């Protein structure tokens, strides 16, 4: 049994061709295969491929969404990804209050709604503040990374497990666990 294509999209730009394939693997997992094919001078093609597995889709979508929304708010015609990286890193050590207003989690939540925010940004709203040199978003990203980005594994944590992260004590772990419990209760209804 071979991997099957569930959906395909392709487009070209000059001598570059792009293929986006949503596939099902033989073990029934889904993945996204992104291929760029460049025509060489001799008429042959050079291909580059990136594969993103189903368990990482939310990271990819969240990162792309966040990137493009931030780019829109920068309101620059010649925007480059490096500009966003520089902007975020230059503000990171000064705390969220020094960030561009449209990049701050609370303001982003109000302006764009929760669907446009990453899990880390939403969790940062619960955490409230980070610690010296680490924003609430960075702290949330560290916690989520420790559970592989899986909210179900985060919900299985207790105060002690969450408090092992420098900057999270009983108050912040209580806020996180309470929000997860409310979500669990909502799903049970």
mmCIF file of C-alpha atoms in Angstrom:
data_model
loop_
_atom_site.group_PDB
_atom_site.id
_atom_site.type_symbol
_atom_site.label_atom_id
_atom_site.label_comp_id
_atom_site.label_asym_id
_atom_site.label_seq_id
_atom_site.Cartn_x
_atom_site.Cartn_y
_atom_site.Cartn_z
ATOM 1 C CA UNK A 1 0.000 0.000 0.000
ATOM 2 C CA UNK A 2 1.462 3.367 -0.972
ATOM 3 C CA UNK A 3 0.878 6.871 0.334
ATOM 4 C CA UNK A 4 -2.184 8.464 -1.246
ATOM 5 C CA UNK A 5 -2.761 12.051 -2.316
ATOM 6 C CA UNK A 6 -5.898 13.534 -0.763
ATOM 7 C CA UNK A 7 -5.547 17.004 -2.306
ATOM 8 C CA UNK A 8 -3.052 18.717 -4.579
ATOM 9 C CA UNK A 9 -2.404 22.313 -5.510
ATOM 10 C CA UNK A 10 0.341 23.707 -7.725
ATOM 11 C CA UNK A 11 1.433 27.028 -9.131
ATOM 12 C CA UNK A 12 4.368 28.459 -11.066
ATOM 13 C CA UNK A 13 6.435 31.598 -11.077
ATOM 14 C CA UNK A 14 8.873 31.860 -13.957
ATOM 15 C CA UNK A 15 11.084 28.770 -13.939
ATOM 16 C CA UNK A 16 9.900 27.738 -10.470
ATOM 17 C CA UNK A 17 7.066 25.332 -9.856
ATOM 18 C CA UNK A 18 5.481 24.729 -6.453
ATOM 19 C CA UNK A 19 3.475 21.673 -5.454
ATOM 20 C CA UNK A 20 1.436 21.358 -2.262
ATOM 21 C CA UNK A 21 0.248 17.827 -1.600
ATOM 22 C CA UNK A 22 -1.922 16.760 1.325
ATOM 23 C CA UNK A 23 -1.286 13.028 1.738
ATOM 24 C CA UNK A 24 -2.223 10.009 3.814
ATOM 25 C CA UNK A 25 0.670 7.765 4.819
ATOM 26 C CA UNK A 26 0.422 3.975 4.934
ATOM 27 C CA UNK A 27 -0.026 4.193 8.736
ATOM 28 C CA UNK A 28 -3.095 6.488 8.203
ATOM 29 C CA UNK A 29 -1.288 9.611 9.428
ATOM 30 C CA UNK A 30 -1.677 12.740 7.328
ATOM 31 C CA UNK A 31 1.085 15.031 6.152
ATOM 32 C CA UNK A 32 1.723 18.018 3.941
ATOM 33 C CA UNK A 33 4.422 17.768 1.296
ATOM 34 C CA UNK A 34 5.670 21.107 -0.079
ATOM 35 C CA UNK A 35 7.909 20.811 -3.147
ATOM 36 C CA UNK A 36 9.706 23.497 -5.117
ATOM 37 C CA UNK A 37 11.028 22.521 -8.531
ATOM 38 C CA UNK A 38 13.520 24.855 -10.262
ATOM 39 C CA UNK A 39 14.317 24.495 -13.951
ATOM 40 C CA UNK A 40 18.084 24.400 -14.496
ATOM 41 C CA UNK A 41 19.997 25.842 -17.461
ATOM 42 C CA UNK A 42 20.359 22.378 -19.010
ATOM 43 C CA UNK A 43 16.563 21.808 -18.917
ATOM 44 C CA UNK A 44 16.642 19.472 -15.917
ATOM 45 C CA UNK A 45 14.868 20.225 -12.657
ATOM 46 C CA UNK A 46 16.195 20.531 -9.128
ATOM 47 C CA UNK A 47 13.658 19.688 -6.436
ATOM 48 C CA UNK A 48 13.494 20.669 -2.781
ATOM 49 C CA UNK A 49 10.870 19.162 -0.487
ATOM 50 C CA UNK A 50 9.623 19.888 3.007
ATOM 51 C CA UNK A 51 7.310 17.500 4.837
ATOM 52 C CA UNK A 52 5.112 18.619 7.730
ATOM 53 C CA UNK A 53 3.375 15.876 9.682
ATOM 54 C CA UNK A 54 -0.161 16.122 11.019
ATOM 55 C CA UNK A 55 0.880 16.603 14.648
ATOM 56 C CA UNK A 56 2.792 19.757 13.584
ATOM 57 C CA UNK A 57 0.089 21.334 11.377
ATOM 58 C CA UNK A 58 -1.075 23.636 14.160
ATOM 59 C CA UNK A 59 2.487 24.935 14.640
ATOM 60 C CA UNK A 60 2.857 25.662 10.928
ATOM 61 C CA UNK A 61 -0.562 27.305 10.619
ATOM 62 C CA UNK A 62 -0.097 29.320 13.795
ATOM 63 C CA UNK A 63 3.362 30.503 12.753
ATOM 64 C CA UNK A 64 2.240 31.466 9.243
ATOM 65 C CA UNK A 65 -0.870 33.207 10.540
ATOM 66 C CA UNK A 66 1.095 35.128 13.128
ATOM 67 C CA UNK A 67 3.766 36.065 10.605
ATOM 68 C CA UNK A 68 1.349 37.415 8.012
ATOM 69 C CA UNK A 69 -0.847 39.247 10.502
ATOM 70 C CA UNK A 70 2.233 40.898 11.947
ATOM 71 C CA UNK A 71 3.392 41.835 8.461
ATOM 72 C CA UNK A 72 0.033 43.434 7.711
ATOM 73 C CA UNK A 73 0.227 45.531 10.859
ATOM 74 C CA UNK A 74 3.735 46.666 10.054
ATOM 75 C CA UNK A 75 2.111 48.298 7.011
ATOM 76 C CA UNK A 76 5.261 48.204 4.935
ATOM 77 C CA UNK A 77 5.385 47.577 1.208
ATOM 78 C CA UNK A 78 8.871 46.072 1.254
ATOM 79 C CA UNK A 79 8.348 43.800 4.234
ATOM 80 C CA UNK A 80 10.845 40.971 4.722
ATOM 81 C CA UNK A 81 10.700 38.090 7.191
ATOM 82 C CA UNK A 82 14.045 39.278 8.575
ATOM 83 C CA UNK A 83 12.371 42.583 9.505
ATOM 84 C CA UNK A 84 9.822 40.773 11.659
ATOM 85 C CA UNK A 85 12.462 38.608 13.298
ATOM 86 C CA UNK A 86 14.531 41.707 14.080
ATOM 87 C CA UNK A 87 11.502 43.566 15.408
ATOM 88 C CA UNK A 88 10.488 40.700 17.711
ATOM 89 C CA UNK A 89 14.032 40.012 18.930
ATOM 90 C CA UNK A 90 14.791 43.684 19.571
ATOM 91 C CA UNK A 91 11.705 43.917 21.793
ATOM 92 C CA UNK A 92 12.034 40.518 23.472
ATOM 93 C CA UNK A 93 14.416 41.550 26.215
ATOM 94 C CA UNK A 94 12.372 44.617 27.122
ATOM 95 C CA UNK A 95 9.076 42.850 27.772
ATOM 96 C CA UNK A 96 5.783 42.771 25.942
ATOM 97 C CA UNK A 97 4.976 46.401 26.770
ATOM 98 C CA UNK A 98 7.854 47.463 24.518
ATOM 99 C CA UNK A 99 6.488 45.446 21.562
ATOM 100 C CA UNK A 100 4.595 47.068 18.740
ATOM 101 C CA UNK A 101 1.022 47.404 19.991
ATOM 102 C CA UNK A 102 -0.336 45.080 17.276
ATOM 103 C CA UNK A 103 2.036 42.277 18.290
ATOM 104 C CA UNK A 104 1.039 42.286 21.974
ATOM 105 C CA UNK A 105 -1.158 39.301 22.900
ATOM 106 C CA UNK A 106 -3.932 41.237 24.654
ATOM 107 C CA UNK A 107 -4.243 43.824 21.886
ATOM 108 C CA UNK A 108 -4.037 41.141 19.204
ATOM 109 C CA UNK A 109 -6.778 39.177 20.996
ATOM 110 C CA UNK A 110 -9.050 42.227 21.047
ATOM 111 C CA UNK A 111 -8.308 43.297 17.457
ATOM 112 C CA UNK A 112 -8.239 39.921 15.702
ATOM 113 C CA UNK A 113 -9.945 37.448 18.023
ATOM 114 C CA UNK A 114 -8.743 34.220 19.552
ATOM 115 C CA UNK A 115 -8.731 32.255 16.283
ATOM 116 C CA UNK A 116 -5.834 34.378 15.013
ATOM 117 C CA UNK A 117 -3.617 33.691 18.006
ATOM 118 C CA UNK A 118 -1.177 30.912 18.745
ATOM 119 C CA UNK A 119 -1.617 28.663 21.765
ATOM 120 C CA UNK A 120 1.392 30.374 23.351
ATOM 121 C CA UNK A 121 -0.148 33.824 22.902
ATOM 122 C CA UNK A 122 -3.435 32.669 24.453
ATOM 123 C CA UNK A 123 -1.586 31.043 27.324
ATOM 124 C CA UNK A 124 0.443 34.238 27.817
ATOM 125 C CA UNK A 125 -2.837 36.034 28.534
ATOM 126 C CA UNK A 126 -3.393 33.596 31.409
ATOM 127 C CA UNK A 127 0.172 33.852 32.664
ATOM 128 C CA UNK A 128 0.063 37.640 32.618
ATOM 129 C CA UNK A 129 3.769 38.353 32.911
ATOM 130 C CA UNK A 130 7.077 36.666 32.349
ATOM 131 C CA UNK A 131 10.304 37.113 34.222
ATOM 132 C CA UNK A 132 13.443 39.110 33.615
ATOM 133 C CA UNK A 133 14.508 38.639 29.990
ATOM 134 C CA UNK A 134 11.658 36.193 29.265
ATOM 135 C CA UNK A 135 8.254 37.427 28.110
ATOM 136 C CA UNK A 136 4.983 35.721 29.033
ATOM 137 C CA UNK A 137 4.817 34.492 25.412
ATOM 138 C CA UNK A 138 8.313 32.985 25.675
ATOM 139 C CA UNK A 139 7.403 31.350 28.978
ATOM 140 C CA UNK A 140 4.233 29.899 27.455
ATOM 141 C CA UNK A 141 6.213 28.632 24.443
ATOM 142 C CA UNK A 142 8.645 26.871 26.813
ATOM 143 C CA UNK A 143 5.805 25.140 28.658
ATOM 144 C CA UNK A 144 4.085 24.111 25.428
ATOM 145 C CA UNK A 145 7.350 22.839 23.969
ATOM 146 C CA UNK A 146 7.806 20.611 27.034
ATOM 147 C CA UNK A 147 4.471 18.892 26.284
ATOM 148 C CA UNK A 148 5.089 18.691 22.540
ATOM 149 C CA UNK A 149 2.523 21.417 21.879
ATOM 150 C CA UNK A 150 -0.246 19.081 23.012
ATOM 151 C CA UNK A 151 -2.919 20.750 25.110
ATOM 152 C CA UNK A 152 -4.203 17.375 26.301
ATOM 153 C CA UNK A 153 -0.787 16.680 27.853
ATOM 154 C CA UNK A 154 -0.715 20.187 29.313
ATOM 155 C CA UNK A 155 -4.101 19.534 30.931
ATOM 156 C CA UNK A 156 -2.677 16.395 32.545
ATOM 157 C CA UNK A 157 -0.009 18.431 34.382
ATOM 158 C CA UNK A 158 -0.328 19.463 38.017
ATOM 159 C CA UNK A 159 0.921 22.499 39.937
ATOM 160 C CA UNK A 160 4.238 20.859 40.739
ATOM 161 C CA UNK A 161 4.938 19.991 37.093
ATOM 162 C CA UNK A 162 4.106 23.500 35.874
ATOM 163 C CA UNK A 163 6.000 25.197 38.694
ATOM 164 C CA UNK A 164 9.255 23.615 37.548
ATOM 165 C CA UNK A 165 9.402 26.363 34.907
ATOM 166 C CA UNK A 166 11.179 29.418 36.266
ATOM 167 C CA UNK A 167 8.590 32.186 36.267
ATOM 168 C CA UNK A 168 5.578 29.975 36.913
ATOM 169 C CA UNK A 169 4.447 29.559 40.483
ATOM 170 C CA UNK A 170 1.222 28.529 42.123
ATOM 171 C CA UNK A 171 -0.772 31.552 40.892
ATOM 172 C CA UNK A 172 0.173 31.151 37.232
ATOM 173 C CA UNK A 173 -0.127 27.356 37.262
ATOM 174 C CA UNK A 174 -3.574 27.752 38.871
ATOM 175 C CA UNK A 175 -4.690 30.116 36.095
ATOM 176 C CA UNK A 176 -3.503 27.698 33.395
ATOM 177 C CA UNK A 177 -5.068 24.641 35.036
ATOM 178 C CA UNK A 178 -8.337 26.480 35.747
ATOM 179 C CA UNK A 179 -8.662 27.543 32.087
ATOM 180 C CA UNK A 180 -8.008 23.992 30.925
ATOM 181 C CA UNK A 181 -10.594 22.659 33.380
ATOM 182 C CA UNK A 182 -13.188 25.138 32.086
ATOM 183 C CA UNK A 183 -12.459 23.925 28.552
ATOM 184 C CA UNK A 184 -12.818 20.314 29.649
ATOM 185 C CA UNK A 185 -16.161 21.089 31.363
ATOM 186 C CA UNK A 186 -17.404 22.916 28.278
ATOM 187 C CA UNK A 187 -16.633 19.866 26.126
ATOM 188 C CA UNK A 188 -18.462 17.602 28.598
ATOM 189 C CA UNK A 189 -21.714 19.564 28.221
#
